[in-house]
Amino acid sequence: MTEQHEQHSPAHRFERGTDGPKVIVVGVDGSDSSMRAAAYAAGLARRQHALLAVVYVQPVLAAGAALGAPVAETTDEIAEDLVAQIREAAERLKGMFEVRWEFHTFRGDPYNGLVTAADELKADAVVVGASEQAGHRIIGSVAVRLVKTGRWPVTVVP
C-alpha cells in the first residue's frame, strides 16, 4: 500500500484594494466632459482608496495674443472657480463618499500640463473628458495624445 501525504499549503489571502492605482490624476477645465471625468475619477478613487489629484492647466498665451487682456488674472479666476465647484460637490457628498483629493494648477498647454502633472504627482492612472472641439478630430485630442504617450492607463470619459 502506498502511503498518502497531505500537503498543507498556506491559506491564500485575498488582498482587497491593493492592486489598483494609488494616485489618479483627472484633468478639469470647466467643460461638461471634464466635470463628468472628475465625477468618474472620484468614484474610481473612492473604490480604490486612491488619492484623487484634480488638475487644472492654466493656458499660457503669447504676449501678442493677450494684448490688453489680463490673461493671468482670468485663468486664476477660472482655477478658483473650479476649486469652488469641486469643494461644493465634495461638501454635498461628504459622508456618502469619502475621497482624498487635492487640487493642482499647472501652466502650459493641456497636453504638456497633464503630462507634467502625471509625472510630478506619480500618477498611476489619468482620467480626462472627451474633447468637445471639432478641430481635435484632425490634429488629435489631448486624450489621444496621452494614450499614445503610453506611460499610464488613460480613461476617456464622454
JSON list of C-alpha atoms in Angstrom, two decimals:
[
{"chain": "A", "resi": 1, "resn": "MET", "atom": "CA", "xyz": [0.00, 0.00, 0.00]},
{"chain": "A", "resi": 2, "resn": "THR", "atom": "CA", "xyz": [1.10, 3.46, -0.73]},
{"chain": "A", "resi": 3, "resn": "GLU", "atom": "CA", "xyz": [1.06, 5.98, 1.99]},
{"chain": "A", "resi": 4, "resn": "GLN", "atom": "CA", "xyz": [-0.62, 9.27, 1.12]},
{"chain": "A", "resi": 5, "resn": "HIS", "atom": "CA", "xyz": [0.70, 12.51, 2.44]},
{"chain": "A", "resi": 6, "resn": "GLU", "atom": "CA", "xyz": [-1.45, 15.56, 2.64]},
{"chain": "A", "resi": 7, "resn": "GLN", "atom": "CA", "xyz": [0.27, 18.72, 1.63]},
{"chain": "A", "resi": 8, "resn": "HIS", "atom": "CA", "xyz": [-0.74, 21.77, 3.53]},
{"chain": "A", "resi": 9, "resn": "SER", "atom": "CA", "xyz": [-0.31, 24.95, 1.60]},
{"chain": "A", "resi": 10, "resn": "PRO", "atom": "CA", "xyz": [-0.61, 28.25, 3.37]},
{"chain": "A", "resi": 11, "resn": "ALA", "atom": "CA", "xyz": [-4.09, 29.67, 3.12]},
{"chain": "A", "resi": 12, "resn": "HIS", "atom": "CA", "xyz": [-4.37, 32.03, 0.20]},
{"chain": "A", "resi": 13, "resn": "ARG", "atom": "CA", "xyz": [-5.27, 35.50, 1.32]},
{"chain": "A", "resi": 14, "resn": "PHE", "atom": "CA", "xyz": [-7.23, 37.77, -0.93]},
{"chain": "A", "resi": 15, "resn": "GLU", "atom": "CA", "xyz": [-5.84, 41.28, -0.74]},
{"chain": "A", "resi": 16, "resn": "ARG", "atom": "CA", "xyz": [-8.61, 43.74, -1.29]},
{"chain": "A", "resi": 17, "resn": "GLY", "atom": "CA", "xyz": [-7.84, 47.07, -2.90]},
{"chain": "A", "resi": 18, "resn": "THR", "atom": "CA", "xyz": [-4.08, 46.73, -3.04]},
{"chain": "A", "resi": 19, "resn": "ASP", "atom": "CA", "xyz": [-3.52, 46.28, -6.76]},
{"chain": "A", "resi": 20, "resn": "GLY", "atom": "CA", "xyz": [-5.27, 49.36, -8.09]},
{"chain": "A", "resi": 21, "resn": "PRO", "atom": "CA", "xyz": [-4.00, 52.86, -8.64]},
{"chain": "A", "resi": 22, "resn": "LYS", "atom": "CA", "xyz": [-2.77, 54.87, -5.67]},
{"chain": "A", "resi": 23, "resn": "VAL", "atom": "CA", "xyz": [-2.84, 58.28, -7.40]},
{"chain": "A", "resi": 24, "resn": "ILE", "atom": "CA", "xyz": [-5.44, 59.15, -10.02]},
{"chain": "A", "resi": 25, "resn": "VAL", "atom": "CA", "xyz": [-4.95, 62.39, -11.96]},
{"chain": "A", "resi": 26, "resn": "VAL", "atom": "CA", "xyz": [-8.01, 63.98, -13.56]},
{"chain": "A", "resi": 27, "resn": "GLY", "atom": "CA", "xyz": [-7.81, 67.00, -15.84]},
{"chain": "A", "resi": 28, "resn": "VAL", "atom": "CA", "xyz": [-10.51, 69.63, -15.43]},
{"chain": "A", "resi": 29, "resn": "ASP", "atom": "CA", "xyz": [-11.14, 72.79, -17.42]},
{"chain": "A", "resi": 30, "resn": "GLY", "atom": "CA", "xyz": [-14.73, 73.62, -16.53]},
{"chain": "A", "resi": 31, "resn": "SER", "atom": "CA", "xyz": [-16.22, 71.84, -19.58]},
{"chain": "A", "resi": 32, "resn": "ASP", "atom": "CA", "xyz": [-19.09, 69.40, -19.07]},
{"chain": "A", "resi": 33, "resn": "SER", "atom": "CA", "xyz": [-16.96, 66.45, -20.19]},
{"chain": "A", "resi": 34, "resn": "SER", "atom": "CA", "xyz": [-14.15, 67.37, -17.77]},
{"chain": "A", "resi": 35, "resn": "MET", "atom": "CA", "xyz": [-16.61, 67.60, -14.89]},
{"chain": "A", "resi": 36, "resn": "ARG", "atom": "CA", "xyz": [-18.01, 64.17, -15.81]},
{"chain": "A", "resi": 37, "resn": "ALA", "atom": "CA", "xyz": [-14.41, 62.91, -15.89]},
{"chain": "A", "resi": 38, "resn": "ALA", "atom": "CA", "xyz": [-13.88, 64.35, -12.40]},
{"chain": "A", "resi": 39, "resn": "ALA", "atom": "CA", "xyz": [-17.01, 62.58, -11.12]},
{"chain": "A", "resi": 40, "resn": "TYR", "atom": "CA", "xyz": [-15.89, 59.29, -12.70]},
{"chain": "A", "resi": 41, "resn": "ALA", "atom": "CA", "xyz": [-12.35, 59.66, -11.32]},
{"chain": "A", "resi": 42, "resn": "ALA", "atom": "CA", "xyz": [-13.75, 60.45, -7.85]},
{"chain": "A", "resi": 43, "resn": "GLY", "atom": "CA", "xyz": [-15.74, 57.19, -7.90]},
{"chain": "A", "resi": 44, "resn": "LEU", "atom": "CA", "xyz": [-12.65, 55.29, -9.04]},
{"chain": "A", "resi": 45, "resn": "ALA", "atom": "CA", "xyz": [-10.53, 56.93, -6.32]},
{"chain": "A", "resi": 46, "resn": "ARG", "atom": "CA", "xyz": [-13.14, 56.07, -3.68]},
{"chain": "A", "resi": 47, "resn": "ARG", "atom": "CA", "xyz": [-13.31, 52.41, -4.73]},
{"chain": "A", "resi": 48, "resn": "GLN", "atom": "CA", "xyz": [-9.53, 52.08, -4.94]},
{"chain": "A", "resi": 49, "resn": "HIS", "atom": "CA", "xyz": [-8.82, 54.13, -1.78]},
{"chain": "A", "resi": 50, "resn": "ALA", "atom": "CA", "xyz": [-6.59, 56.27, -4.00]},
{"chain": "A", "resi": 51, "resn": "LEU", "atom": "CA", "xyz": [-5.68, 59.93, -3.89]},
{"chain": "A", "resi": 52, "resn": "LEU", "atom": "CA", "xyz": [-7.58, 61.99, -6.46]},
{"chain": "A", "resi": 53, "resn": "ALA", "atom": "CA", "xyz": [-5.38, 64.73, -7.93]},
{"chain": "A", "resi": 54, "resn": "VAL", "atom": "CA", "xyz": [-7.60, 67.25, -9.69]},
{"chain": "A", "resi": 55, "resn": "VAL", "atom": "CA", "xyz": [-5.50, 69.20, -12.21]},
{"chain": "A", "resi": 56, "resn": "TYR", "atom": "CA", "xyz": [-6.30, 72.45, -13.99]},
{"chain": "A", "resi": 57, "resn": "VAL", "atom": "CA", "xyz": [-3.81, 73.51, -16.64]},
{"chain": "A", "resi": 58, "resn": "GLN", "atom": "CA", "xyz": [-3.71, 77.28, -17.00]},
{"chain": "A", "resi": 59, "resn": "PRO", "atom": "CA", "xyz": [-3.12, 78.28, -20.60]},
{"chain": "A", "resi": 60, "resn": "VAL", "atom": "CA", "xyz": [-0.09, 80.42, -21.32]},
{"chain": "A", "resi": 61, "resn": "LEU", "atom": "CA", "xyz": [-0.78, 82.79, -24.19]},
{"chain": "A", "resi": 62, "resn": "ALA", "atom": "CA", "xyz": [1.81, 84.57, -26.27]},
{"chain": "A", "resi": 63, "resn": "ALA", "atom": "CA", "xyz": [2.19, 88.25, -25.36]},
{"chain": "A", "resi": 64, "resn": "GLY", "atom": "CA", "xyz": [0.76, 89.32, -28.73]},
{"chain": "A", "resi": 65, "resn": "ALA", "atom": "CA", "xyz": [-2.37, 87.24, -28.26]},
{"chain": "A", "resi": 66, "resn": "ALA", "atom": "CA", "xyz": [-3.03, 88.77, -24.87]},
{"chain": "A", "resi": 67, "resn": "LEU", "atom": "CA", "xyz": [-2.90, 92.44, -25.85]},
{"chain": "A", "resi": 68, "resn": "GLY", "atom": "CA", "xyz": [-4.94, 94.33, -23.34]},
{"chain": "A", "resi": 69, "resn": "ALA", "atom": "CA", "xyz": [-6.37, 91.20, -21.73]},
{"chain": "A", "resi": 70, "resn": "PRO", "atom": "CA", "xyz": [-5.49, 90.35, -18.12]},
{"chain": "A", "resi": 71, "resn": "VAL", "atom": "CA", "xyz": [-4.94, 86.68, -19.02]},
{"chain": "A", "resi": 72, "resn": "ALA", "atom": "CA", "xyz": [-3.20, 85.58, -15.82]},
{"chain": "A", "resi": 73, "resn": "GLU", "atom": "CA", "xyz": [-5.98, 87.07, -13.70]},
{"chain": "A", "resi": 74, "resn": "THR", "atom": "CA", "xyz": [-8.64, 85.43, -15.86]},
{"chain": "A", "resi": 75, "resn": "THR", "atom": "CA", "xyz": [-7.06, 81.98, -15.69]},
{"chain": "A", "resi": 76, "resn": "ASP", "atom": "CA", "xyz": [-6.54, 82.40, -11.93]},
{"chain": "A", "resi": 77, "resn": "GLU", "atom": "CA", "xyz": [-10.26, 83.18, -11.63]},
{"chain": "A", "resi": 78, "resn": "ILE", "atom": "CA", "xyz": [-11.10, 80.04, -13.62]},
{"chain": "A", "resi": 79, "resn": "ALA", "atom": "CA", "xyz": [-8.89, 77.97, -11.30]},
{"chain": "A", "resi": 80, "resn": "GLU", "atom": "CA", "xyz": [-10.53, 79.49, -8.22]},
{"chain": "A", "resi": 81, "resn": "ASP", "atom": "CA", "xyz": [-13.99, 78.87, -9.69]},
{"chain": "A", "resi": 82, "resn": "LEU", "atom": "CA", "xyz": [-13.11, 75.23, -10.42]},
{"chain": "A", "resi": 83, "resn": "VAL", "atom": "CA", "xyz": [-11.85, 74.74, -6.86]},
{"chain": "A", "resi": 84, "resn": "ALA", "atom": "CA", "xyz": [-15.09, 76.26, -5.54]},
{"chain": "A", "resi": 85, "resn": "GLN", "atom": "CA", "xyz": [-17.19, 73.93, -7.74]},
{"chain": "A", "resi": 86, "resn": "ILE", "atom": "CA", "xyz": [-15.20, 70.88, -6.64]},
{"chain": "A", "resi": 87, "resn": "ARG", "atom": "CA", "xyz": [-15.35, 71.85, -2.96]},
{"chain": "A", "resi": 88, "resn": "GLU", "atom": "CA", "xyz": [-19.11, 72.39, -3.24]},
{"chain": "A", "resi": 89, "resn": "ALA", "atom": "CA", "xyz": [-19.58, 68.96, -4.87]},
{"chain": "A", "resi": 90, "resn": "ALA", "atom": "CA", "xyz": [-17.34, 67.32, -2.25]},
{"chain": "A", "resi": 91, "resn": "GLU", "atom": "CA", "xyz": [-19.26, 69.02, 0.57]},
{"chain": "A", "resi": 92, "resn": "ARG", "atom": "CA", "xyz": [-22.62, 67.78, -0.79]},
{"chain": "A", "resi": 93, "resn": "LEU", "atom": "CA", "xyz": [-21.33, 64.21, -0.93]},
{"chain": "A", "resi": 94, "resn": "LYS", "atom": "CA", "xyz": [-19.43, 64.35, 2.35]},
{"chain": "A", "resi": 95, "resn": "GLY", "atom": "CA", "xyz": [-20.02, 61.25, 4.39]},
{"chain": "A", "resi": 96, "resn": "MET", "atom": "CA", "xyz": [-21.57, 59.43, 1.46]},
{"chain": "A", "resi": 97, "resn": "PHE", "atom": "CA", "xyz": [-18.32, 59.22, -0.50]},
{"chain": "A", "resi": 98, "resn": "GLU", "atom": "CA", "xyz": [-15.07, 59.76, 1.32]},
{"chain": "A", "resi": 99, "resn": "VAL", "atom": "CA", "xyz": [-12.42, 60.67, -1.23]},
{"chain": "A", "resi": 100, "resn": "ARG", "atom": "CA", "xyz": [-9.00, 62.13, -0.52]},
{"chain": "A", "resi": 101, "resn": "TRP", "atom": "CA", "xyz": [-8.36, 64.82, -3.08]},
{"chain": "A", "resi": 102, "resn": "GLU", "atom": "CA", "xyz": [-6.01, 67.66, -3.91]},
{"chain": "A", "resi": 103, "resn": "PHE", "atom": "CA", "xyz": [-6.27, 70.47, -6.44]},
{"chain": "A", "resi": 104, "resn": "HIS", "atom": "CA", "xyz": [-3.23, 71.38, -8.52]},
{"chain": "A", "resi": 105, "resn": "THR", "atom": "CA", "xyz": [-2.68, 74.10, -11.09]},
{"chain": "A", "resi": 106, "resn": "PHE", "atom": "CA", "xyz": [-0.07, 73.75, -13.80]},
{"chain": "A", "resi": 107, "resn": "ARG", "atom": "CA", "xyz": [0.72, 76.19, -16.61]},
{"chain": "A", "resi": 108, "resn": "GLY", "atom": "CA", "xyz": [1.05, 75.41, -20.29]},
{"chain": "A", "resi": 109, "resn": "ASP", "atom": "CA", "xyz": [-0.94, 73.69, -22.99]},
{"chain": "A", "resi": 110, "resn": "PRO", "atom": "CA", "xyz": [-3.33, 70.99, -21.74]},
{"chain": "A", "resi": 111, "resn": "TYR", "atom": "CA", "xyz": [-1.33, 68.00, -23.03]},
{"chain": "A", "resi": 112, "resn": "ASN", "atom": "CA", "xyz": [2.07, 69.05, -21.68]},
{"chain": "A", "resi": 113, "resn": "GLY", "atom": "CA", "xyz": [0.49, 70.31, -18.45]},
{"chain": "A", "resi": 114, "resn": "LEU", "atom": "CA", "xyz": [-1.19, 66.95, -17.80]},
{"chain": "A", "resi": 115, "resn": "VAL", "atom": "CA", "xyz": [1.99, 65.02, -18.67]},
{"chain": "A", "resi": 116, "resn": "THR", "atom": "CA", "xyz": [3.95, 67.17, -16.22]},
{"chain": "A", "resi": 117, "resn": "ALA", "atom": "CA", "xyz": [1.23, 66.76, -13.57]},
{"chain": "A", "resi": 118, "resn": "ALA", "atom": "CA", "xyz": [1.07, 62.99, -14.01]},
{"chain": "A", "resi": 119, "resn": "ASP", "atom": "CA", "xyz": [4.86, 62.70, -13.79]},
{"chain": "A", "resi": 120, "resn": "GLU", "atom": "CA", "xyz": [5.28, 65.02, -10.80]},
{"chain": "A", "resi": 121, "resn": "LEU", "atom": "CA", "xyz": [2.34, 63.54, -8.89]},
{"chain": "A", "resi": 122, "resn": "LYS", "atom": "CA", "xyz": [3.47, 59.98, -9.71]},
{"chain": "A", "resi": 123, "resn": "ALA", "atom": "CA", "xyz": [0.11, 59.13, -11.25]},
{"chain": "A", "resi": 124, "resn": "ASP", "atom": "CA", "xyz": [-0.94, 55.52, -11.65]},
{"chain": "A", "resi": 125, "resn": "ALA", "atom": "CA", "xyz": [-3.85, 56.49, -13.91]},
{"chain": "A", "resi": 126, "resn": "VAL", "atom": "CA", "xyz": [-5.08, 59.56, -15.81]},
{"chain": "A", "resi": 127, "resn": "VAL", "atom": "CA", "xyz": [-8.73, 60.43, -16.46]},
{"chain": "A", "resi": 128, "resn": "VAL", "atom": "CA", "xyz": [-9.81, 63.10, -18.96]},
{"chain": "A", "resi": 129, "resn": "GLY", "atom": "CA", "xyz": [-13.01, 64.18, -20.61]},
{"chain": "A", "resi": 130, "resn": "ALA", "atom": "CA", "xyz": [-13.50, 63.62, -24.33]},
{"chain": "A", "resi": 131, "resn": "SER", "atom": "CA", "xyz": [-12.70, 66.67, -26.41]},
{"chain": "A", "resi": 132, "resn": "GLU", "atom": "CA", "xyz": [-15.63, 68.90, -27.22]},
{"chain": "A", "resi": 133, "resn": "GLN", "atom": "CA", "xyz": [-13.75, 70.72, -30.00]},
{"chain": "A", "resi": 134, "resn": "ALA", "atom": "CA", "xyz": [-14.27, 69.70, -33.63]},
{"chain": "A", "resi": 135, "resn": "GLY", "atom": "CA", "xyz": [-10.69, 70.54, -34.65]},
{"chain": "A", "resi": 136, "resn": "HIS", "atom": "CA", "xyz": [-9.32, 67.80, -32.42]},
{"chain": "A", "resi": 137, "resn": "ARG", "atom": "CA", "xyz": [-10.62, 65.18, -34.85]},
{"chain": "A", "resi": 138, "resn": "ILE", "atom": "CA", "xyz": [-7.91, 66.33, -37.25]},
{"chain": "A", "resi": 139, "resn": "ILE", "atom": "CA", "xyz": [-4.89, 67.12, -35.05]},
{"chain": "A", "resi": 140, "resn": "GLY", "atom": "CA", "xyz": [-5.69, 64.74, -32.21]},
{"chain": "A", "resi": 141, "resn": "SER", "atom": "CA", "xyz": [-7.21, 65.44, -28.83]},
{"chain": "A", "resi": 142, "resn": "VAL", "atom": "CA", "xyz": [-5.37, 65.68, -25.53]},
{"chain": "A", "resi": 143, "resn": "ALA", "atom": "CA", "xyz": [-6.83, 62.26, -24.64]},
{"chain": "A", "resi": 144, "resn": "VAL", "atom": "CA", "xyz": [-5.48, 60.57, -27.78]},
{"chain": "A", "resi": 145, "resn": "ARG", "atom": "CA", "xyz": [-2.06, 62.15, -27.26]},
{"chain": "A", "resi": 146, "resn": "LEU", "atom": "CA", "xyz": [-2.00, 60.95, -23.62]},
{"chain": "A", "resi": 147, "resn": "VAL", "atom": "CA", "xyz": [-2.89, 57.41, -24.70]},
{"chain": "A", "resi": 148, "resn": "LYS", "atom": "CA", "xyz": [-0.11, 57.47, -27.31]},
{"chain": "A", "resi": 149, "resn": "THR", "atom": "CA", "xyz": [2.37, 58.62, -24.65]},
{"chain": "A", "resi": 150, "resn": "GLY", "atom": "CA", "xyz": [1.85, 55.19, -23.10]},
{"chain": "A", "resi": 151, "resn": "ARG", "atom": "CA", "xyz": [3.07, 55.94, -19.58]},
{"chain": "A", "resi": 152, "resn": "TRP", "atom": "CA", "xyz": [-0.19, 55.46, -17.66]},
{"chain": "A", "resi": 153, "resn": "PRO", "atom": "CA", "xyz": [-3.59, 53.90, -18.21]},
{"chain": "A", "resi": 154, "resn": "VAL", "atom": "CA", "xyz": [-5.81, 56.67, -19.62]},
{"chain": "A", "resi": 155, "resn": "THR", "atom": "CA", "xyz": [-9.59, 56.68, -19.26]},
{"chain": "A", "resi": 156, "resn": "VAL", "atom": "CA", "xyz": [-11.53, 58.99, -21.57]},
{"chain": "A", "resi": 157, "resn": "VAL", "atom": "CA", "xyz": [-14.97, 59.95, -20.26]},
{"chain": "A", "resi": 158, "resn": "PRO", "atom": "CA", "xyz": [-17.54, 61.10, -22.86]}
]
